[in-house]
Coordinates of C-alpha atoms and ligand atoms in Angstrom, one line a residue:
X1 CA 0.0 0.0 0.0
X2 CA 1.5 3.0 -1.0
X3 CA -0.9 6.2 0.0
X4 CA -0.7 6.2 3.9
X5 CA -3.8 7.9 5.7
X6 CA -3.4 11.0 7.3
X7 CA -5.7 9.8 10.6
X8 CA -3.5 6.5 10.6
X9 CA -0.4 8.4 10.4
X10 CA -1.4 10.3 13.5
X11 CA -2.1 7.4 15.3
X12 CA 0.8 6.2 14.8
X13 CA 3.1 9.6 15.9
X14 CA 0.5 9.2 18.7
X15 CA 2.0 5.6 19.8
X16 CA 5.4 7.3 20.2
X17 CA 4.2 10.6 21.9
X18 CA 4.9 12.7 18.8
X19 CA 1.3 14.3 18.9
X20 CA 2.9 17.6 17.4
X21 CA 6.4 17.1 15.6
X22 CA 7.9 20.4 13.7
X23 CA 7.7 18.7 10.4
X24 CA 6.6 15.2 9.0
X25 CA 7.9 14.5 5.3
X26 CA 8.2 10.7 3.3
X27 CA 11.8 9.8 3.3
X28 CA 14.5 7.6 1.8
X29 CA 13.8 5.8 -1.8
X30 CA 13.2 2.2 -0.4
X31 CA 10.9 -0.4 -2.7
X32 CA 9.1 -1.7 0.3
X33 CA 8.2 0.2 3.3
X34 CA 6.3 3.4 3.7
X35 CA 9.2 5.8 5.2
X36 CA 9.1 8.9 7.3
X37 CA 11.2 11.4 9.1
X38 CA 10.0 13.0 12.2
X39 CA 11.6 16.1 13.2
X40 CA 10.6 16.1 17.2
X41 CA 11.6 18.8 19.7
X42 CA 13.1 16.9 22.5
X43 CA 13.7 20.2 25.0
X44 CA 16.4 22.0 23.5
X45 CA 17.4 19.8 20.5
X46 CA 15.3 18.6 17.4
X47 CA 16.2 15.1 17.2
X48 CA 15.4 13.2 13.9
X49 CA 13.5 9.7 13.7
X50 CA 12.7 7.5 10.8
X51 CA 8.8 6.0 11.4
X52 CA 8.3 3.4 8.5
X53 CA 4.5 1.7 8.2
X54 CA 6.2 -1.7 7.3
X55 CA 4.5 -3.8 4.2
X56 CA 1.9 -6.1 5.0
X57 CA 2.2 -6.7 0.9
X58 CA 5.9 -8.2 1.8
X59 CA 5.7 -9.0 5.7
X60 CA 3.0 -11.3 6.7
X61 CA 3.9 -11.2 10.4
X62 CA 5.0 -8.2 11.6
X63 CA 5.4 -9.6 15.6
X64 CA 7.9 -12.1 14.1
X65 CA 9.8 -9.4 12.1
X66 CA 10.2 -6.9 14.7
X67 CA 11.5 -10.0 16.9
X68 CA 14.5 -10.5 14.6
X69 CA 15.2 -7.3 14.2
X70 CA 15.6 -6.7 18.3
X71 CA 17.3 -9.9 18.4
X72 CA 19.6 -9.0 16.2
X73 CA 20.2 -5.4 16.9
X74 CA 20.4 -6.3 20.6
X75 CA 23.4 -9.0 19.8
X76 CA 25.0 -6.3 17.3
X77 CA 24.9 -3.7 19.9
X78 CA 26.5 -5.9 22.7
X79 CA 29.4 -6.7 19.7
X80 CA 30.1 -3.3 19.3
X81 CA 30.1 -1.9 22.8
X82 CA 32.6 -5.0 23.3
X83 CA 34.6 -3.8 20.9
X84 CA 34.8 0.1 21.9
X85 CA 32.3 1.2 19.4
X86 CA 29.3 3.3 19.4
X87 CA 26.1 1.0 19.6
X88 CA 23.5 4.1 18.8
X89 CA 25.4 4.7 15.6
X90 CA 26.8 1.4 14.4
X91 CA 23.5 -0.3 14.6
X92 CA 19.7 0.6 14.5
X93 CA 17.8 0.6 17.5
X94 CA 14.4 0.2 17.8
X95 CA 12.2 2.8 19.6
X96 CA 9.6 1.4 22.1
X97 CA 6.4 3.0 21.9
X98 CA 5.0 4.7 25.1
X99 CA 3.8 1.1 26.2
X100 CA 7.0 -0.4 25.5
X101 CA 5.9 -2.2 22.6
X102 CA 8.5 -2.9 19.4
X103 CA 5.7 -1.6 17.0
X104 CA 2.0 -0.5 16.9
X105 CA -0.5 -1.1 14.8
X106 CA -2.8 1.4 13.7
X107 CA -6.9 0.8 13.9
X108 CA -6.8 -0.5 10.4
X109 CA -4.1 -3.0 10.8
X110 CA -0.8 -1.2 9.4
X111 CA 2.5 -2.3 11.2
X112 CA 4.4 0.9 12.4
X113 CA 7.8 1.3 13.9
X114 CA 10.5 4.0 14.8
X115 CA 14.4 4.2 14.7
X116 CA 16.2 7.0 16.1
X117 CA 17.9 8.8 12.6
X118 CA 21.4 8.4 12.6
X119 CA 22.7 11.7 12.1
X120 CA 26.1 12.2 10.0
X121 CA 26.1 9.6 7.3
X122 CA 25.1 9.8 3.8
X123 CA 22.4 6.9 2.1
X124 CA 23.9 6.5 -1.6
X125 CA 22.0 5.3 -4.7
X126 CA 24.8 4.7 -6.6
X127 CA 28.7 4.2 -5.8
X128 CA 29.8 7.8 -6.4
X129 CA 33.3 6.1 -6.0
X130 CA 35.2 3.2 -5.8
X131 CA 36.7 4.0 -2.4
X132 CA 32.6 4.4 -1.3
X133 CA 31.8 1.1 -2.4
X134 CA 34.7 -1.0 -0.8
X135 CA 33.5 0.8 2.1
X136 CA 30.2 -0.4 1.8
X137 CA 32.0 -3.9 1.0
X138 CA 33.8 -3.9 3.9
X139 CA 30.8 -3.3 6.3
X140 CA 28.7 -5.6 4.5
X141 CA 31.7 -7.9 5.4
X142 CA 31.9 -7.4 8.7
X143 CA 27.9 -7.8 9.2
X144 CA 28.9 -11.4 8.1
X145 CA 31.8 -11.3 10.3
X146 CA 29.8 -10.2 13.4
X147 CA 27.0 -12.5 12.8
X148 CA 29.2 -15.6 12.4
X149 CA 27.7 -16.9 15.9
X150 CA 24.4 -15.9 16.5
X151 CA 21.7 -18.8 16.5
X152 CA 20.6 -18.8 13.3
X153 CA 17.4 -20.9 14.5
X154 CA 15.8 -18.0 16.5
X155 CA 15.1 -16.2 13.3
X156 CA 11.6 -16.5 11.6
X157 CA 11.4 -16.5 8.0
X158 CA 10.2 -13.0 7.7
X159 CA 9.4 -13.6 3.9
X160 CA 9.4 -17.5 3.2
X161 CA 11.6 -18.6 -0.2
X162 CA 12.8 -15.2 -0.5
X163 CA 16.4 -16.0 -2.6
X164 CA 14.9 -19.4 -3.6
X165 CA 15.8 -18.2 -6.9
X166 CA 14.2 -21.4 -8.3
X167 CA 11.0 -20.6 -6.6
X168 CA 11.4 -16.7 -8.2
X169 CA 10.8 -18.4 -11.7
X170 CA 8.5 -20.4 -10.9
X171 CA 6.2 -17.5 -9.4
X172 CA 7.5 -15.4 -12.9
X173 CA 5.8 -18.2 -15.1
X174 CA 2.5 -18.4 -12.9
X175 CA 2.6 -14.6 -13.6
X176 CA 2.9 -15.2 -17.7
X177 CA 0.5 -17.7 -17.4
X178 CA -2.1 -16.2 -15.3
X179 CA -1.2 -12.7 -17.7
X180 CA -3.8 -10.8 -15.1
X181 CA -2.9 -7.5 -16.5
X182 CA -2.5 -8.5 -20.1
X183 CA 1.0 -7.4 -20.4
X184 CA 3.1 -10.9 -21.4
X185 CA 2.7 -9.9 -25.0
X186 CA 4.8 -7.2 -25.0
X187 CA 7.7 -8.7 -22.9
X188 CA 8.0 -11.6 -24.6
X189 CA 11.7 -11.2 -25.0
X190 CA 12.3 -10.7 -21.6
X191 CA 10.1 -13.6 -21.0
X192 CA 12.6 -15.5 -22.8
X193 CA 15.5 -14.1 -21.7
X194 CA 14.7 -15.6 -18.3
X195 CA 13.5 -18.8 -19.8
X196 CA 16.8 -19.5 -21.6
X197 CA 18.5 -19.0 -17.8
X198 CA 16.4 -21.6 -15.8
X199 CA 18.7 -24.1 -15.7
X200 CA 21.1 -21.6 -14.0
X201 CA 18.4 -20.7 -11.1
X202 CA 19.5 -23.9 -9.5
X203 CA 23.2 -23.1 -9.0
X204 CA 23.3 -22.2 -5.6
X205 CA 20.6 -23.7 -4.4
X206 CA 21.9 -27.5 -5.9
X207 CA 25.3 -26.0 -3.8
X208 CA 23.6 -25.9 -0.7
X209 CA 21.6 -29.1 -1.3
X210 CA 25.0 -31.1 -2.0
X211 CA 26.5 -29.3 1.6
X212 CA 28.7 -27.7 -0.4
X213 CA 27.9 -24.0 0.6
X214 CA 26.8 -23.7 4.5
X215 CA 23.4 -21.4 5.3
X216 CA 24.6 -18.3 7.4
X217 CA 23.2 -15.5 9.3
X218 CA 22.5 -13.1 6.0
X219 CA 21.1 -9.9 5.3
X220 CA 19.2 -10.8 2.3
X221 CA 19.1 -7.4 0.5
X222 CA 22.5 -6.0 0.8
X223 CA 21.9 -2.8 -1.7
X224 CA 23.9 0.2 -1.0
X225 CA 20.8 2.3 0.0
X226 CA 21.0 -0.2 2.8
X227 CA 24.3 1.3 4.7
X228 CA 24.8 4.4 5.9
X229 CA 28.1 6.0 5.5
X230 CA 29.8 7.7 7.8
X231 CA 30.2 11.3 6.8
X232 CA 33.1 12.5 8.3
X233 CA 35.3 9.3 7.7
X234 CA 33.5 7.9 4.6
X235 CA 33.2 4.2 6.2
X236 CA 30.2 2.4 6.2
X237 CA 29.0 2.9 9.4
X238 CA 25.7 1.1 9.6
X239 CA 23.7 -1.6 7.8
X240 CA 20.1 -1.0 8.3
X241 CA 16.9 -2.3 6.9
X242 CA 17.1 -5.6 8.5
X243 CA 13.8 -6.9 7.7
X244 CA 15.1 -10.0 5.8
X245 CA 18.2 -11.1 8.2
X246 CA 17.3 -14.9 7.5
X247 CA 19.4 -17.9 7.2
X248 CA 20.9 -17.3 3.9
X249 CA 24.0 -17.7 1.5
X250 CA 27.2 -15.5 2.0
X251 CA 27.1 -15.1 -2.0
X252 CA 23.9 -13.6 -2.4
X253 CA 24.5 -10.9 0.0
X254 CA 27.6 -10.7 -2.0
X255 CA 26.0 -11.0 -5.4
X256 CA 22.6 -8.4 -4.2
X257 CA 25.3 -5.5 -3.2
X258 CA 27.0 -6.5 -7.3
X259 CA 23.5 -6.4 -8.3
X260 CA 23.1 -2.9 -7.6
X261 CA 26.4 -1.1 -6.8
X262 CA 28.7 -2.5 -10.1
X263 CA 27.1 0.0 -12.3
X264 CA 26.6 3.4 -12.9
X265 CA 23.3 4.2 -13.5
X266 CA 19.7 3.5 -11.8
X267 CA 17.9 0.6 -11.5
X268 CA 15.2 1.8 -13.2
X269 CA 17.1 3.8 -16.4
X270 CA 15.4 3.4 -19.4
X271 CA 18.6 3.6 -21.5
X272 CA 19.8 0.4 -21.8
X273 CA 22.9 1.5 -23.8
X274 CA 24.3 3.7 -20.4
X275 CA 23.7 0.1 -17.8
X276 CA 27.2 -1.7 -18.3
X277 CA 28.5 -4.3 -15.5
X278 CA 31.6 -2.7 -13.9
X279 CA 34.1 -5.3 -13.6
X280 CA 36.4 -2.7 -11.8
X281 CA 33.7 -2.1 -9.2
X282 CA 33.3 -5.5 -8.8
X283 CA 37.1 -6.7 -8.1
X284 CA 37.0 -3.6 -5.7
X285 CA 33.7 -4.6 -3.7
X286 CA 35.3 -8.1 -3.7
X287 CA 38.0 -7.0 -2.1
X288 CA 36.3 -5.5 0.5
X289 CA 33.9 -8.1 1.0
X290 CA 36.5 -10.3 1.9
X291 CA 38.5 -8.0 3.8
X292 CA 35.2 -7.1 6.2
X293 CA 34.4 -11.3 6.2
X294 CA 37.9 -11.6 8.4
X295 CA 38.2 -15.0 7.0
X296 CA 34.4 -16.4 7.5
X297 CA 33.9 -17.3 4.0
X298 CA 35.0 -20.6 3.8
X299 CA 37.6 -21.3 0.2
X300 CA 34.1 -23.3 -0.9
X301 CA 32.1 -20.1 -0.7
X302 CA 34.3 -18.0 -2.3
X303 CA 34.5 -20.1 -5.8
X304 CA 30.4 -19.4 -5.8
X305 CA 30.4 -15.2 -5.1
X306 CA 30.6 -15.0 -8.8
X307 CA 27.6 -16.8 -9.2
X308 CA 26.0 -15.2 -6.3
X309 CA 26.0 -12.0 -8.5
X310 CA 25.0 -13.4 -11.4
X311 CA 21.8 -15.0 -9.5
X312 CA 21.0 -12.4 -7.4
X313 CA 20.6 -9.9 -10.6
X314 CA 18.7 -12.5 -12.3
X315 CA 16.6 -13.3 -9.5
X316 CA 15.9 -9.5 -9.1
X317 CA 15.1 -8.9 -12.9
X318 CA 12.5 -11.8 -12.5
X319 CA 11.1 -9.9 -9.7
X320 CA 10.5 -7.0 -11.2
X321 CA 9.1 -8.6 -14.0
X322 CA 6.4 -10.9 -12.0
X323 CA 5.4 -7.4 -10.3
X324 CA 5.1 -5.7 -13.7
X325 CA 2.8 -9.2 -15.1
X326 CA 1.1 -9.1 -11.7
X327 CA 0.1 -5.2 -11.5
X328 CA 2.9 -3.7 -9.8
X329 CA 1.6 -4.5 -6.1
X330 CA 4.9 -5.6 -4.4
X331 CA 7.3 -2.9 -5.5
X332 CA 6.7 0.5 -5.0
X333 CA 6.6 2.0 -8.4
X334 CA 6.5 6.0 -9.4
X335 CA 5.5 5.9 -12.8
X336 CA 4.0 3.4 -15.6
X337 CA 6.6 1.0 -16.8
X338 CA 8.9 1.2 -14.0
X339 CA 9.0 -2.5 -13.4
X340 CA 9.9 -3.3 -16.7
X341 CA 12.7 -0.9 -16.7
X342 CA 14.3 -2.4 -14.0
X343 CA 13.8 -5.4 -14.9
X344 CA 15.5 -4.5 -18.0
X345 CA 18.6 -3.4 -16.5
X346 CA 19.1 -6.1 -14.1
X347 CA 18.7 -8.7 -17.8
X348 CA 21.2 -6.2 -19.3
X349 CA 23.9 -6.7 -16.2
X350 CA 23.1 -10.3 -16.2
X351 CA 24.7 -10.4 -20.4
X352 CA 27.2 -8.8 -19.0
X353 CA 28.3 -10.7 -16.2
X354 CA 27.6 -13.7 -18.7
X355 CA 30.1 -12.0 -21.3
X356 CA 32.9 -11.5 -18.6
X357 CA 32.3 -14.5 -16.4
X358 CA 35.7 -15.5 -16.6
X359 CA 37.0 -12.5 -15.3
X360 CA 34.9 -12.4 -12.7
X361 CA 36.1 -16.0 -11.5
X362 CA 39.6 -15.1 -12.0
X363 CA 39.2 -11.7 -9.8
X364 CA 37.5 -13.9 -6.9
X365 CA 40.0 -16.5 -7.3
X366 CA 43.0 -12.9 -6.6
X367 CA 41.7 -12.4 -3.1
Ligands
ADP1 P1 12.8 -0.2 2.7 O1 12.6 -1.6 3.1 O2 11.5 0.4 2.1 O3 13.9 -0.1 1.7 P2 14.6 1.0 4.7 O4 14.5 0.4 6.1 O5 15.7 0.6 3.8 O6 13.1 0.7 4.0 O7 14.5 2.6 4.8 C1 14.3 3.4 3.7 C2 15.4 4.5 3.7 O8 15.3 5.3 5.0 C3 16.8 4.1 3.7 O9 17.3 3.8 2.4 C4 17.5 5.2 4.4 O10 17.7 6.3 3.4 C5 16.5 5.7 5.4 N1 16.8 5.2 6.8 C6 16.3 4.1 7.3 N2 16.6 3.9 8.6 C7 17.4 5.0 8.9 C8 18.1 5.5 10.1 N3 18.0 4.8 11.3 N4 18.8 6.6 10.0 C9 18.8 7.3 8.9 N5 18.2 7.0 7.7 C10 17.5 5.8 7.7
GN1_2 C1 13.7 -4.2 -2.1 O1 13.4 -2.7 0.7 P1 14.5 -2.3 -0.4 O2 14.0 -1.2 -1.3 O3 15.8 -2.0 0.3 C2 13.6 -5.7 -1.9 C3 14.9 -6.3 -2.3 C4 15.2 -6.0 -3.8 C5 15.2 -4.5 -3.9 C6 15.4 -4.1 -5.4 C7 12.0 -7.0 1.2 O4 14.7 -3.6 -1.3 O5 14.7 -7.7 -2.2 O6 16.4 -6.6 -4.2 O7 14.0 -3.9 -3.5 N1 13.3 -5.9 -0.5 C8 12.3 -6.8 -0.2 O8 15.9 -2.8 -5.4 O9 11.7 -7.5 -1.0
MG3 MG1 15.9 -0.4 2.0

């Protein structure tokens, strides 16, 4: 749901005791969640929040999500404090509501929650530099790293299947067939382009089935608007947007963060001719990856990050597409077509990674 009610909205600032912020505005350009920032006068000082309405369209079970995020942020924050750091900027923290509650839910059902904004950092939407996005490699890293212990069976599965990539192509040809929007005709080739690939779907997933590749404590959706970087010293400082920690694969959080950052334009540009695969980005996010891992990726792992990228873009094009076949209910889009687009670039940066996939195995195989 994308237009949130002024009345639920209010109920919601309500839950928190921000009956009269100074100013209420959407924030942030995330696909899923409805995103605020509340400007509150706390004495003295404004102090910035982020209140997100969390999608019921994605998130089935909102108790369960909030309880791995606090889970998690709780065990993050202990591992930071340990090691000298600063637990309210390093990490999210959730903000109880005036009852003490994780979240509320307003009088027609919608999830809400609140993080205090982390001041001082910068959200990218593209890596304005190489030196940004090996900092964003190496705290992606080190979210791996840090998460190497924690009981993996305490988490729920927020969104079941979610990089079952086989699963994701099965759901994209219930959408062709089902065709509820009439659109299949004129994607045909993208239809096909996805078709041609479905053999490749099972990569990973066979790899995990034959124990070659171990399930870890993941992040699931490891795109650069999902850090923030430190302002001053341009490291990444904070991995939010947790909703899909799960039990996952090391080389899809490494292959979602190619997905996005290893090119220089939007996910959603309709010039097909400006989205090229950066190999350079890549052998620098791969260093960084590795570097911030501290040696958790096991030798078996690493041979498969190439594949993780090439997956996780295909998987993500198929996505888009399904949405796009479906009606465009799962993503948030902002204008006609939008779907497709991206779906077009992630196909174009899957050729790509097809036409240099050598490379790419040889870079992995340097680090
Ligand atoms: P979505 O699931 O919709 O992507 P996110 O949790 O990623 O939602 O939040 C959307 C955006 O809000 C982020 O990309 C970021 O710009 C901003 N954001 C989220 N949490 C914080 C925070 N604690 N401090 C500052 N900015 C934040
Ligand atoms: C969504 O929530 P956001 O915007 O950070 C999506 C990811 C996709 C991404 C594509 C829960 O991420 O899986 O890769 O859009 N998140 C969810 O940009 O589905
Ligand atoms: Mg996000």
């Amino acid at each position: 749901m994308k237009n949130v009610e002024k009345a639920m909205l209010q109920q919601a600032l309500n839950a928190w005791g921000f009956e009269c912020p100074n100013k209420v505005s959407r924030y942030g350009e995330g696909h899923i969640n409805d995103t605020f920032c509340v400007e509150v006068q706390e004495g003295k000082n404004v102090r910035r929040y982020i209140l997100q309405r969390m999608s019921t369209t994605a998130f089935k079970n909102p108790d369960q999500l909030m309880a791995n995020i606090t889970g998690v942020t709780d065990y993050l924050s202990e591992k930071i404090r340990e090691n000298g750091g600063d637990p309210e900027r390093e990490t999210i923290t959730v903000k109880r509501t005036c009852q003490g509650e994780t979240f509320f839910t307003d009088s027609e059902g919608g999830p809400w929650r609140v993080y205090p904004f982390i001041e001082d950092t910068e959200c990218l939407q593209s890596a304005e530099t190489p030196e940004l996005f090996e900092a964003s490699a190496k705290a992606f890293g080190r979210f791996q790293y840090m998460l190497r212990d924690y009981p993996a069976e305490t988490l729920y599965e927020t969104i079941a299947k979610f990089h079952d990539t086989e699963n994701r192509y099965a759901n994209l040809m219930k959408a062709v067939e089902a065709d509820v929007c009439g659109r299949a005709a004129e994607v045909q080739q993208e239809i096909e382009f996805a078709k041609a690939r479905k053999e490749d779907c099972s990569v990973c997933l066979q790899a995990l089935r034959e124990g070659k590749l171990p399930l870890r404590v993941t992040h699931n959706d490891t795109k650069l608007n999902n850090i923030l970087i430190d302002k001053e010293t341009g490291t990444g400082l904070c991995i939010i947007d947790l909703d899909t920690v799960m039990p996952g694969l090391a080389c899809n959080d490494f292959g979602d963060s190619i997905r996005f950052g290893a090119n220089h334009n939007a996910e959603d540009e309709k010039d097909l001719s400006k989205v090229n695969f950066d190999l350079s980005l890549f052998e620098v996010y791969t260093r960084g990856f590795l570097e911030g891992a501290q040696g958790v990726i096991s030798q078996e792992e690493k041979e498969y990050l190439p594949w993780g990228a090439r997956l996780m873009t295909l998987e993500c094009g198929m996505r888009f597409l399904t949405d796009y076949l479906d009606g465009d209910h799962y993503f948030a889009v902002h204008r006609p077509g939008q779907n497709l687009d991206r779906c077009r670039t992630q196909f174009k940066l899957v050729s790509d990674m097809e036409k240099c996939w050598q490379q790419m195995q040889e870079i992995v195989r340097k680090y």
